[in-house]
């Protein structure tokens, strides 16, 4: 009896507040109207390519240009017979501090390589130096990304022309180890791209009068032996390219070669089987190795170890080799095989700082959010990195639900819980957030959506995301 009395009093109170009709049943007319309200038309997603504005410019034809110089230091956390070398990044616009001092790891098949960036000042390049840097960068990445001698030779011929590139204006160059202004760049290595010019070969026949260096006959013709100490060569008979790190003084054309099947044959007879006669069989063989494969080194787990030809060493008769670039070391080529992954992370961080700037421009509160947190908030799980947006998205969704619930409760104190839940769902639905994102700022359309393709020269591939994702990003960043 007491329960029935209490229920009757509760019903009367709800009736007075308008939650129940005269028949003492819930007023579900508004609730049904909310639940049956049609969704907005779907947002049409379309892909766009994005390139960080800090890395874009016009080469122009001015006599001198100023560049901001960043040192990219690399340290391998494993044992390997090939070392890594530091890289110099030259850009026209200075980076934000959290990008300029960023630290991250690269995952390679043998372990981790730590990467640290730091700002080392400004440097002035003449127009000739700018063209030379661009030619070197194009040639190296053509070698590593294409690994096709025909394409590489076309690139080397093309870069000899004074071509104006009006889009990308940054350089990744080998570091000399010295931090003194222009001497920080290893100009000797950069000039290796000019070896295809006959003037370079003919003007350097013997670098040492003491006899340490000597004349060696190659497929290019006679060259000084110092040009074969660190170089990139091609063997025209099989159209393969190799990194060469010097001579094998204990091996020549008459030395024995152990075959895979277990037999033994001299190098001279081995090549004779393939229709190649060695004329200088007493010349020491070259120590070569296959090119390094460019891979995605940003994934959260080690890539599966596969039979990689870049690990195999080969012995090469000099007379069968055509020099493509000299001098350029094996360590330099190995380090540059990591540059696409490094630049992809740099571009992603630059994207994050630009997105952060767009968002903070619309807020009165001066809240600083690190670039790596912004990057985490816009990186989907498909990207296969060690971080993704699920954690900040969950936090942002919880924050938005709490804020909306609190506001609705204060605004509609007489509405029952079911009606308030529908009202909240209407406010934070994809359709509502999409409209909110479009009304706030039409320029925030960035989401990292798929894993990085290391074979593409444009390292950052972005998707134009729905405005509902934009609004969630804003909630997420606001709660970090």
PDB file of N, CA and C in Angstrom, residues 188 195 200-216 222-230 247 326-327:
ATOM      1  N   UNK A 188      81.888  17.920 -51.346  1.00  0.00           N
ATOM      2  CA  UNK A 188      82.556  16.943 -52.201  1.00  0.00           C
ATOM      3  C   UNK A 188      81.595  15.832 -52.602  1.00  0.00           C
ATOM      4  N   UNK A 195      79.699  13.736 -61.906  1.00  0.00           N
ATOM      5  CA  UNK A 195      80.677  12.820 -62.494  1.00  0.00           C
ATOM      6  C   UNK A 195      80.346  12.457 -63.934  1.00  0.00           C
ATOM      7  N   UNK A 200      84.935  16.302 -65.442  1.00  0.00           N
ATOM      8  CA  UNK A 200      85.314  15.852 -64.102  1.00  0.00           C
ATOM      9  C   UNK A 200      86.277  14.677 -64.194  1.00  0.00           C
ATOM     10  N   UNK A 201      85.983  13.731 -65.086  1.00  0.00           N
ATOM     11  CA  UNK A 201      86.842  12.548 -65.229  1.00  0.00           C
ATOM     12  C   UNK A 201      88.216  12.927 -65.776  1.00  0.00           C
ATOM     13  N   UNK A 202      88.225  13.704 -66.827  1.00  0.00           N
ATOM     14  CA  UNK A 202      89.480  13.971 -67.522  1.00  0.00           C
ATOM     15  C   UNK A 202      90.399  14.900 -66.745  1.00  0.00           C
ATOM     16  N   UNK A 203      89.807  15.715 -65.857  1.00  0.00           N
ATOM     17  CA  UNK A 203      90.632  16.649 -65.095  1.00  0.00           C
ATOM     18  C   UNK A 203      91.217  16.018 -63.849  1.00  0.00           C
ATOM     19  N   UNK A 204      90.951  14.739 -63.616  1.00  0.00           N
ATOM     20  CA  UNK A 204      91.442  14.090 -62.409  1.00  0.00           C
ATOM     21  C   UNK A 204      91.882  12.673 -62.765  1.00  0.00           C
ATOM     22  N   UNK A 205      93.076  12.532 -63.274  1.00  0.00           N
ATOM     23  CA  UNK A 205      93.573  11.216 -63.687  1.00  0.00           C
ATOM     24  C   UNK A 205      94.393  10.554 -62.594  1.00  0.00           C
ATOM     25  N   UNK A 206      95.114  11.319 -61.789  1.00  0.00           N
ATOM     26  CA  UNK A 206      95.924  10.758 -60.709  1.00  0.00           C
ATOM     27  C   UNK A 206      96.069  11.816 -59.632  1.00  0.00           C
ATOM     28  N   UNK A 207      95.514  11.536 -58.445  1.00  0.00           N
ATOM     29  CA  UNK A 207      95.473  12.559 -57.395  1.00  0.00           C
ATOM     30  C   UNK A 207      96.701  12.548 -56.522  1.00  0.00           C
ATOM     31  N   UNK A 208      97.595  11.555 -56.654  1.00  0.00           N
ATOM     32  CA  UNK A 208      98.728  11.444 -55.745  1.00  0.00           C
ATOM     33  C   UNK A 208     100.017  11.180 -56.513  1.00  0.00           C
ATOM     34  N   UNK A 209     100.951  12.127 -56.477  1.00  0.00           N
ATOM     35  CA  UNK A 209     102.230  11.914 -57.171  1.00  0.00           C
ATOM     36  C   UNK A 209     103.090  10.841 -56.504  1.00  0.00           C
ATOM     37  N   UNK A 210     102.774  10.479 -55.251  1.00  0.00           N
ATOM     38  CA  UNK A 210     103.575   9.490 -54.532  1.00  0.00           C
ATOM     39  C   UNK A 210     103.293   8.071 -54.996  1.00  0.00           C
ATOM     40  N   UNK A 211     102.268   7.877 -55.789  1.00  0.00           N
ATOM     41  CA  UNK A 211     101.988   6.551 -56.323  1.00  0.00           C
ATOM     42  C   UNK A 211     100.984   5.754 -55.528  1.00  0.00           C
ATOM     43  N   UNK A 212     100.397   6.341 -54.467  1.00  0.00           N
ATOM     44  CA  UNK A 212      99.383   5.626 -53.694  1.00  0.00           C
ATOM     45  C   UNK A 212      98.180   5.347 -54.566  1.00  0.00           C
ATOM     46  N   UNK A 213      97.754   6.328 -55.332  1.00  0.00           N
ATOM     47  CA  UNK A 213      96.665   6.139 -56.295  1.00  0.00           C
ATOM     48  C   UNK A 213      97.255   5.743 -57.638  1.00  0.00           C
ATOM     49  N   UNK A 214      96.424   5.131 -58.449  1.00  0.00           N
ATOM     50  CA  UNK A 214      96.902   4.640 -59.732  1.00  0.00           C
ATOM     51  C   UNK A 214      95.787   4.746 -60.767  1.00  0.00           C
ATOM     52  N   UNK A 215      96.142   4.484 -61.980  1.00  0.00           N
ATOM     53  CA  UNK A 215      95.171   4.528 -63.069  1.00  0.00           C
ATOM     54  C   UNK A 215      94.466   3.175 -63.144  1.00  0.00           C
ATOM     55  N   UNK A 216      93.133   3.208 -63.169  1.00  0.00           N
ATOM     56  CA  UNK A 216      92.334   1.992 -63.245  1.00  0.00           C
ATOM     57  C   UNK A 216      91.404   2.114 -64.449  1.00  0.00           C
ATOM     58  N   UNK A 222      89.762   5.131 -68.466  1.00  0.00           N
ATOM     59  CA  UNK A 222      90.731   5.201 -67.353  1.00  0.00           C
ATOM     60  C   UNK A 222      90.353   6.293 -66.356  1.00  0.00           C
ATOM     61  N   UNK A 223      90.390   5.940 -65.080  1.00  0.00           N
ATOM     62  CA  UNK A 223      90.104   6.899 -64.002  1.00  0.00           C
ATOM     63  C   UNK A 223      91.107   6.679 -62.887  1.00  0.00           C
ATOM     64  N   UNK A 224      91.225   7.668 -62.030  1.00  0.00           N
ATOM     65  CA  UNK A 224      92.080   7.533 -60.850  1.00  0.00           C
ATOM     66  C   UNK A 224      91.437   6.550 -59.879  1.00  0.00           C
ATOM     67  N   UNK A 225      92.249   5.738 -59.225  1.00  0.00           N
ATOM     68  CA  UNK A 225      91.715   4.718 -58.312  1.00  0.00           C
ATOM     69  C   UNK A 225      90.946   5.325 -57.143  1.00  0.00           C
ATOM     70  N   UNK A 226      91.255   6.578 -56.771  1.00  0.00           N
ATOM     71  CA  UNK A 226      90.545   7.208 -55.653  1.00  0.00           C
ATOM     72  C   UNK A 226      89.065   7.407 -55.971  1.00  0.00           C
ATOM     73  N   UNK A 227      88.713   7.477 -57.265  1.00  0.00           N
ATOM     74  CA  UNK A 227      87.312   7.648 -57.652  1.00  0.00           C
ATOM     75  C   UNK A 227      86.493   6.383 -57.442  1.00  0.00           C
ATOM     76  N   UNK A 228      87.184   5.263 -57.211  1.00  0.00           N
ATOM     77  CA  UNK A 228      86.486   4.000 -56.991  1.00  0.00           C
ATOM     78  C   UNK A 228      86.448   3.615 -55.515  1.00  0.00           C
ATOM     79  N   UNK A 229      87.006   4.447 -54.651  1.00  0.00           N
ATOM     80  CA  UNK A 229      87.010   4.136 -53.218  1.00  0.00           C
ATOM     81  C   UNK A 229      85.607   4.239 -52.626  1.00  0.00           C
ATOM     82  N   UNK A 230      84.860   5.236 -53.012  1.00  0.00           N
ATOM     83  CA  UNK A 230      83.468   5.421 -52.582  1.00  0.00           C
ATOM     84  C   UNK A 230      82.685   5.944 -53.774  1.00  0.00           C
ATOM     85  N   UNK A 247      88.669  -1.310 -52.838  1.00  0.00           N
ATOM     86  CA  UNK A 247      89.250  -2.448 -53.548  1.00  0.00           C
ATOM     87  C   UNK A 247      89.442  -3.638 -52.610  1.00  0.00           C
ATOM     88  N   UNK A 326      80.506   9.805 -58.022  1.00  0.00           N
ATOM     89  CA  UNK A 326      81.718   9.645 -57.226  1.00  0.00           C
ATOM     90  C   UNK A 326      82.210  11.030 -56.809  1.00  0.00           C
ATOM     91  N   UNK A 327      82.615  11.200 -55.516  1.00  0.00           N
ATOM     92  CA  UNK A 327      82.601  10.213 -54.442  1.00  0.00           C
ATOM     93  C   UNK A 327      81.286  10.246 -53.657  1.00  0.00           C
TER      94      UNK A 327
END
